[in-house]
Short mmCIF file of C-alpha atoms and ligand atoms in Angstrom, two decimals:
data_model
loop_
_atom_site.label_atom_id
_atom_site.label_comp_id
_atom_site.label_asym_id
_atom_site.label_seq_id
_atom_site.Cartn_x
_atom_site.Cartn_y
_atom_site.Cartn_z
CA MET V 1 0.00 -0.03 -0.02
CA ILE V 2 2.64 2.59 1.14
CA ALA V 3 6.14 1.61 0.29
CA PHE V 4 9.37 3.51 1.25
CA GLU V 5 12.41 2.54 -0.74
CA ASN V 6 15.73 3.89 0.49
CA VAL V 7 14.10 7.15 1.51
CA THR V 8 16.40 9.84 2.94
CA LYS V 9 15.59 13.36 4.00
CA LYS V 10 18.20 16.09 4.42
CA TYR V 11 17.14 19.50 5.56
CA VAL V 12 18.91 22.53 4.13
CA ASN V 13 21.66 22.48 6.67
CA ASP V 14 22.46 19.00 5.31
CA GLN V 15 21.39 17.39 8.54
CA VAL V 16 20.02 13.89 7.87
CA ALA V 17 16.53 13.76 9.47
CA VAL V 18 15.55 10.39 7.92
CA LYS V 19 18.14 7.83 6.79
CA ALA V 20 17.66 5.31 3.94
CA ILE V 21 14.25 4.00 5.17
CA ASN V 22 12.86 0.82 3.75
CA LEU V 23 9.31 0.20 4.91
CA GLU V 24 6.11 -1.38 3.75
CA ILE V 25 2.81 -0.46 5.32
CA ASN V 26 -0.09 -2.76 4.48
CA LYS V 27 -3.57 -1.91 3.26
CA GLY V 28 -5.94 -1.67 6.24
CA GLU V 29 -3.12 -1.70 8.72
CA PHE V 30 -2.91 0.49 11.85
CA PHE V 31 0.79 1.39 11.78
CA VAL V 32 2.37 3.31 14.59
CA LEU V 33 5.64 5.26 14.33
CA ILE V 34 7.22 5.79 17.71
CA GLY V 35 10.51 7.19 19.01
CA PRO V 36 11.95 10.06 20.96
CA SER V 37 11.48 13.71 19.91
CA GLY V 38 13.57 14.67 16.86
CA CYS V 39 14.00 11.05 15.62
CA GLY V 40 12.21 11.89 12.31
CA LYS V 41 8.63 10.68 12.82
CA THR V 42 6.94 13.81 11.52
CA THR V 43 9.33 14.06 8.61
CA LEU V 44 8.61 10.51 7.57
CA LEU V 45 4.92 11.10 7.85
CA LYS V 46 4.82 14.30 5.92
CA MET V 47 6.80 12.94 3.01
CA ILE V 48 3.86 10.62 2.33
CA ASN V 49 1.56 13.42 1.34
CA ARG V 50 4.41 15.49 -0.01
CA LEU V 51 4.10 18.19 2.69
CA ILE V 52 7.86 17.51 2.90
CA HIS V 53 9.89 16.63 -0.21
CA LEU V 54 12.13 13.60 0.08
CA THR V 55 15.85 14.05 -0.79
CA GLU V 56 16.64 10.57 -1.99
CA GLY V 57 14.69 7.35 -2.66
CA THR V 58 11.09 6.63 -3.67
CA ILE V 59 7.81 6.40 -1.87
CA ARG V 60 4.93 4.55 -3.65
CA ILE V 61 1.28 4.37 -2.91
CA ASN V 62 -0.44 1.43 -4.60
CA GLY V 63 2.67 0.90 -6.61
CA LYS V 64 2.73 4.39 -8.11
CA ARG V 65 5.40 6.86 -7.15
CA ILE V 66 3.97 9.79 -5.04
CA SER V 67 5.70 12.27 -7.36
CA ASP V 68 3.64 10.86 -10.30
CA TYR V 69 0.36 11.68 -8.53
CA ASN V 70 -1.36 14.95 -9.17
CA ILE V 71 -0.72 16.79 -5.87
CA HIS V 72 -4.41 17.53 -5.26
CA GLU V 73 -5.40 13.99 -6.06
CA LEU V 74 -2.72 12.79 -3.63
CA ARG V 75 -3.64 15.22 -0.76
CA TRP V 76 -7.46 14.85 -1.06
CA ASN V 77 -7.09 11.06 -0.88
CA ILE V 78 -4.95 11.25 2.29
CA GLY V 79 -6.56 12.37 5.52
CA TYR V 80 -4.26 14.27 7.85
CA VAL V 81 -4.72 15.07 11.50
CA LEU V 82 -2.27 17.21 13.46
CA GLN V 83 -1.26 17.28 17.06
CA GLN V 84 -2.44 20.85 17.52
CA ILE V 85 -6.24 21.00 17.09
CA ALA V 86 -6.21 22.73 13.75
CA LEU V 87 -9.87 23.61 12.94
CA PHE V 88 -10.58 26.80 11.10
CA PRO V 89 -11.80 29.05 13.98
CA HIS V 90 -14.11 31.25 11.92
CA MET V 91 -15.87 28.25 10.26
CA THR V 92 -18.69 26.17 11.77
CA ILE V 93 -18.08 22.52 12.52
CA GLU V 94 -20.03 21.58 9.43
CA GLU V 95 -17.93 23.84 7.25
CA ASN V 96 -14.71 22.58 8.77
CA ILE V 97 -15.64 18.99 7.97
CA ALA V 98 -16.77 19.91 4.51
CA VAL V 99 -13.59 21.46 3.34
CA VAL V 100 -12.21 18.50 1.23
CA PRO V 101 -15.65 17.35 -0.01
CA GLU V 102 -16.20 20.97 -1.23
CA LEU V 103 -12.87 20.92 -3.02
CA LYS V 104 -13.90 17.67 -4.58
CA LYS V 105 -17.12 19.32 -5.70
CA TRP V 106 -19.47 17.08 -3.89
CA SER V 107 -23.15 18.24 -4.09
CA LYS V 108 -24.52 20.27 -1.15
CA PRO V 109 -26.95 17.50 0.00
CA GLN V 110 -24.29 14.84 -0.28
CA ILE V 111 -21.90 16.94 1.89
CA GLN V 112 -24.62 17.60 4.51
CA GLN V 113 -25.43 13.97 4.66
CA ARG V 114 -21.77 13.02 5.09
CA VAL V 115 -21.25 15.60 7.83
CA ARG V 116 -24.19 14.25 9.82
CA GLU V 117 -22.97 10.67 9.34
CA LEU V 118 -19.46 11.59 10.54
CA LEU V 119 -20.58 13.54 13.63
CA GLU V 120 -22.81 10.65 14.61
CA MET V 121 -19.95 8.24 14.10
CA VAL V 122 -17.91 9.98 16.86
CA GLY V 123 -20.88 10.66 19.20
CA LEU V 124 -21.46 14.31 18.39
CA GLU V 125 -25.11 14.93 17.82
CA PRO V 126 -25.29 16.72 14.44
CA ASP V 127 -28.21 19.07 15.35
CA LYS V 128 -26.31 20.21 18.46
CA TYR V 129 -22.82 20.56 16.99
CA SER V 130 -22.84 21.19 13.24
CA GLN V 131 -23.55 24.93 13.43
CA ARG V 132 -21.21 25.65 16.30
CA LYS V 133 -17.81 27.27 15.99
CA PRO V 134 -14.76 25.24 17.19
CA LYS V 135 -14.23 27.42 20.33
CA GLU V 136 -17.74 26.27 21.57
CA LEU V 137 -16.36 22.73 21.82
CA SER V 138 -14.03 21.16 24.36
CA GLY V 139 -10.55 20.15 23.38
CA GLY V 140 -11.57 16.46 23.08
CA GLU V 141 -14.61 17.34 21.02
CA GLN V 142 -12.56 19.57 18.69
CA GLN V 143 -10.03 16.82 18.15
CA ARG V 144 -12.86 14.44 17.35
CA VAL V 145 -13.90 16.79 14.67
CA GLY V 146 -10.23 16.92 13.53
CA VAL V 147 -10.36 13.14 13.05
CA VAL V 148 -13.64 13.05 11.17
CA ARG V 149 -12.59 15.95 9.01
CA ALA V 150 -9.71 13.74 7.89
CA LEU V 151 -12.18 11.01 7.07
CA ALA V 152 -14.62 13.31 5.30
CA ALA V 153 -13.93 12.53 1.71
CA ASP V 154 -13.39 8.83 2.48
CA PRO V 155 -9.65 8.70 1.86
CA GLU V 156 -7.78 5.49 1.60
CA ILE V 157 -5.00 6.57 3.98
CA ILE V 158 -5.07 8.56 7.11
CA LEU V 159 -2.00 10.16 8.71
CA LEU V 160 -2.13 11.25 12.29
CA ASP V 161 0.71 13.10 13.95
CA GLU V 162 0.43 12.75 17.79
CA PRO V 163 -3.25 13.64 17.48
CA PHE V 164 -4.26 13.15 21.11
CA SER V 165 -1.14 14.32 22.95
CA ALA V 166 -2.55 17.81 23.73
CA LEU V 167 -5.59 16.30 25.48
CA ASP V 168 -6.11 15.49 29.10
CA PRO V 169 -5.66 11.73 29.99
CA ILE V 170 -9.29 10.91 30.14
CA SER V 171 -10.23 12.44 26.73
CA ARG V 172 -7.15 10.85 25.28
CA THR V 173 -8.07 7.37 26.47
CA LYS V 174 -11.57 7.93 25.14
CA LEU V 175 -10.35 9.01 21.76
CA GLN V 176 -7.99 6.14 21.48
CA ASP V 177 -10.82 3.72 22.21
CA ASP V 178 -13.03 5.47 19.71
CA LEU V 179 -10.41 5.47 17.02
CA LEU V 180 -9.89 1.71 17.53
CA GLU V 181 -13.63 1.06 17.31
CA LEU V 182 -13.90 3.27 14.25
CA GLN V 183 -11.08 1.42 12.59
CA GLN V 184 -12.91 -1.81 12.92
CA THR V 185 -15.58 -0.40 10.64
CA ILE V 186 -13.66 1.79 8.28
CA GLN V 187 -10.53 -0.44 7.87
CA LYS V 188 -8.37 2.35 6.58
CA THR V 189 -4.56 2.35 6.22
CA ILE V 190 -3.60 4.39 9.24
CA VAL V 191 -0.15 5.80 9.95
CA PHE V 192 -0.12 7.13 13.50
CA VAL V 193 2.76 9.00 15.14
CA SER V 194 3.15 8.68 18.82
CA HIS V 195 5.88 9.18 21.42
CA ASP V 196 4.04 7.13 24.03
CA MET V 197 4.64 3.40 24.05
CA GLN V 198 1.53 2.70 25.97
CA GLU V 199 -0.47 4.38 23.23
CA ALA V 200 1.48 2.54 20.55
CA LEU V 201 0.98 -0.89 22.19
CA LYS V 202 -2.67 -0.23 22.48
CA LEU V 203 -3.43 0.98 18.99
CA GLY V 204 -0.89 -0.55 16.61
CA ASP V 205 -1.23 -3.60 14.51
CA ARG V 206 2.49 -3.06 14.05
CA ILE V 207 4.83 -0.60 15.68
CA CYS V 208 7.91 0.93 14.08
CA VAL V 209 10.44 2.14 16.62
CA MET V 210 12.72 4.92 15.36
CA LYS V 211 15.93 6.52 16.59
CA ASP V 212 18.08 9.15 15.00
CA GLY V 213 16.24 9.00 11.62
CA GLU V 214 16.52 5.21 11.40
CA ILE V 215 14.26 2.24 12.06
CA VAL V 216 15.37 0.24 15.06
CA GLN V 217 12.60 -2.40 15.04
CA ILE V 218 9.26 -3.12 13.41
CA GLY V 219 6.97 -5.61 14.93
CA THR V 220 3.57 -6.39 16.50
CA PRO V 221 3.08 -5.06 20.06
CA HIS V 222 3.66 -8.58 21.21
CA GLU V 223 7.03 -9.00 19.31
CA ILE V 224 8.24 -5.63 20.60
CA ILE V 225 7.49 -6.50 24.22
CA GLN V 226 8.68 -10.02 24.01
CA ASN V 227 11.70 -9.63 21.76
CA PRO V 228 13.15 -6.12 21.93
CA VAL V 229 16.07 -6.11 19.46
CA ASN V 230 18.39 -4.01 21.63
CA ASP V 231 18.73 -1.97 24.91
CA PHE V 232 17.18 1.10 23.24
CA VAL V 233 13.86 -0.72 22.50
CA ARG V 234 14.08 -2.56 25.82
CA GLU V 235 14.41 0.70 27.68
CA PHE V 236 11.75 2.41 25.63
CA VAL V 237 9.24 -0.33 26.63
CA GLY V 238 10.82 -0.68 30.04
CA ILE V 239 10.51 2.90 31.16
CA LYS V 240 6.83 2.41 30.99
CA GLU V 241 6.80 -0.97 32.50
CA TYR V 242 7.88 0.53 35.78
CA GLY V 243 5.72 3.63 35.48
CA ILE V 244 2.14 3.32 36.77
CA ASN V 245 0.99 4.72 33.47
CA THR V 246 1.67 1.51 31.77
CA PHE V 247 1.21 -1.56 33.63
CA HIS V 248 0.69 -5.12 32.88
CA ILE V 249 -2.72 -6.50 33.60
CA GLN V 250 -1.07 -9.83 34.41
CA ALA V 251 0.18 -8.20 37.56
CA VAL V 252 -3.33 -7.80 38.89
CA ILE V 253 -5.52 -10.21 37.20
CA GLU V 254 -7.20 -12.84 39.34
CA PRO V 255 -9.08 -16.06 38.48
CA ILE V 256 -12.66 -15.58 37.35
CA ALA V 257 -14.50 -17.58 40.04
CA ASP V 258 -15.47 -14.72 42.29
CA GLU V 259 -18.89 -14.25 43.70
CA VAL V 260 -18.63 -10.50 43.50
CA TYR V 261 -17.97 -10.62 39.83
CA GLN V 262 -20.78 -13.04 39.32
CA ARG V 263 -23.07 -10.32 40.55
CA ASN V 264 -21.55 -7.62 38.35
CA ARG V 265 -21.08 -9.44 35.07
CA GLU V 266 -21.74 -6.44 32.86
CA ASN V 267 -18.72 -4.41 33.86
CA ILE V 268 -15.92 -5.46 31.53
CA ILE V 269 -12.59 -4.01 30.45
CA SER V 270 -10.30 -5.11 27.68
CA SER V 271 -6.92 -6.62 28.60
CA LYS V 272 -5.44 -3.70 26.55
CA ASP V 273 -7.09 -0.98 28.56
CA SER V 274 -4.95 1.50 30.40
CA LEU V 275 -4.72 1.78 34.16
CA ASN V 276 -6.67 5.01 33.99
CA THR V 277 -9.66 3.27 32.35
CA ILE V 278 -9.53 0.52 34.82
CA LEU V 279 -9.39 2.97 37.80
CA GLN V 280 -12.43 4.85 36.31
CA LYS V 281 -14.40 1.61 36.15
CA LEU V 282 -13.35 0.46 39.62
CA ALA V 283 -14.76 3.80 41.00
CA TYR V 284 -18.17 2.23 40.34
CA ASP V 285 -17.59 -1.38 40.82
CA GLU V 286 -15.47 -3.30 43.22
CA CYS V 287 -14.70 -5.96 40.63
CA ILE V 288 -14.50 -6.02 36.88
CA GLY V 289 -14.16 -8.68 34.23
CA VAL V 290 -11.22 -8.71 31.79
CA GLU V 291 -11.91 -9.58 28.27
CA GLU V 292 -9.42 -10.70 25.64
CA ASN V 293 -10.28 -11.79 22.13
CA GLY V 294 -14.03 -12.07 23.10
CA GLU V 295 -13.33 -14.22 26.13
CA ILE V 296 -13.42 -13.32 29.79
CA ILE V 297 -10.01 -14.28 31.00
CA GLY V 298 -10.18 -13.19 34.62
CA ILE V 299 -11.09 -10.41 37.03
CA VAL V 300 -9.55 -7.25 38.42
CA THR V 301 -10.56 -6.03 41.90
CA ARG V 302 -10.19 -2.76 43.77
CA ALA V 303 -8.06 -4.54 46.32
CA SER V 304 -5.62 -5.94 43.78
CA ILE V 305 -5.20 -2.64 42.01
CA LEU V 306 -4.62 -0.81 45.30
CA GLN V 307 -2.06 -3.39 46.29
CA TYR V 308 -0.37 -3.07 42.95
CA LEU V 309 -0.18 0.77 43.31
CA ALA V 310 0.99 0.65 46.82
CA HIS V 311 3.73 -1.74 46.00
CA ASP V 312 4.66 0.33 42.89
CA SER V 313 4.80 3.60 44.84
CA LEU V 314 6.80 2.07 47.66
CA GLU V 315 9.34 0.72 45.16
CA ARG V 316 9.80 3.97 43.42
CA GLY V 317 9.21 6.19 46.36
CA ASN V 318 6.49 8.23 44.66
CA LEU V 319 3.26 8.05 42.66
CA ASN V 320 3.99 10.09 39.68
CA GLY V 321 4.49 8.71 36.21
N1 ADP C 1 12.21 22.36 8.60
C1 ADP C 1 13.30 21.87 9.15
N2 ADP C 1 14.55 22.30 8.93
C2 ADP C 1 15.63 21.84 9.41
N3 ADP C 1 15.56 20.71 10.28
C3 ADP C 1 14.38 20.20 10.58
C4 ADP C 1 13.12 20.72 10.06
N4 ADP C 1 12.18 19.93 10.51
C5 ADP C 1 12.71 18.98 11.32
N5 ADP C 1 14.07 19.16 11.35
C6 ADP C 1 15.01 18.29 12.14
O1 ADP C 1 14.86 16.98 11.65
C7 ADP C 1 14.82 16.04 12.71
C8 ADP C 1 13.62 15.23 12.73
O2 ADP C 1 12.51 16.05 13.01
P1 ADP C 1 11.00 15.57 13.20
O3 ADP C 1 10.74 14.72 11.97
O4 ADP C 1 10.18 16.68 13.40
O5 ADP C 1 11.06 14.57 14.44
P2 ADP C 1 9.98 14.02 15.40
O6 ADP C 1 8.62 14.27 14.69
O7 ADP C 1 10.36 12.56 15.58
O8 ADP C 1 10.12 14.77 16.62
C9 ADP C 1 15.14 16.87 14.00
O9 ADP C 1 16.48 16.90 14.27
C10 ADP C 1 14.66 18.29 13.55
O10 ADP C 1 15.37 19.26 14.25
MG1 MG C 2 6.90 15.24 15.42
#
């Protein structure tokens, strides 16, 4: 679907931002680029829709060189979501979402229909939201609009550059969940930049770890955790392993035969959920079921989480992270 062949980017000062990248992203794949600040993630992403011109090598989309596409055809068929919420402030939500469909000369009724459909898809009631201005929405709601705007003209590819990092943790978790759910329906090719391993592990079908403009490792979340290729990747995963932001559900999961859970069967989390999500659910129920691949694999209780947190904070001497 998207192929990088020996792609290098040098900026004017001859500094190499991206070095001889070879990479193939599959159709319908949720592909996450991750690495420390300055490692070249944004550069790599922006070369795909020619917002940045590559210095050497070739990028192909569906076999055709990106340089052979008409620039409008290319851009309009690739959705793009930025980290900073970048809605046009003077335009209504409907007008914001309609930008690319307008450029593509869709009919008015077709555009209105599409806007309704998209707002509903992300839980924003069209009658309530479509005529509002961006500043009348919360940060999380605005970024939701940012995501559906990128989907508006039904592009094959969507590029997202740290789209949720400016949001508070709760909105962020919610938008991650929504994006995962959305992807089950739309099955787009998604390239998602993140600097947060927790986010990458949660969202990615495959994760590409970068450092100093080069690829260090590509693999499924499972492969990255189980077989990090070197200390850099190990540490990148490991930093989080000891932080309370990323934690392993295995540390707190208990067998399912628990009478409390039997009474509260409907409260379920996924084994991929963050600690935050789990804490929110445990605020209402003492005990929640853990689901993995459609099966309930165990339970998590308030007591086990508290024990985990207490132990964790004792070990590290604090509770931040
Ligand atoms: N327009 C530019 N001119 C010169 N250097 C740049 C430019 N944009 C990015 N760089 C440099 O290229 C490297 C990669 O940047 P970037 O792709 O933004 O990294 P990331 O998104 O991983 O933080 C960094 O060293 C950065 O300073
Ligand atoms: Mg960046």
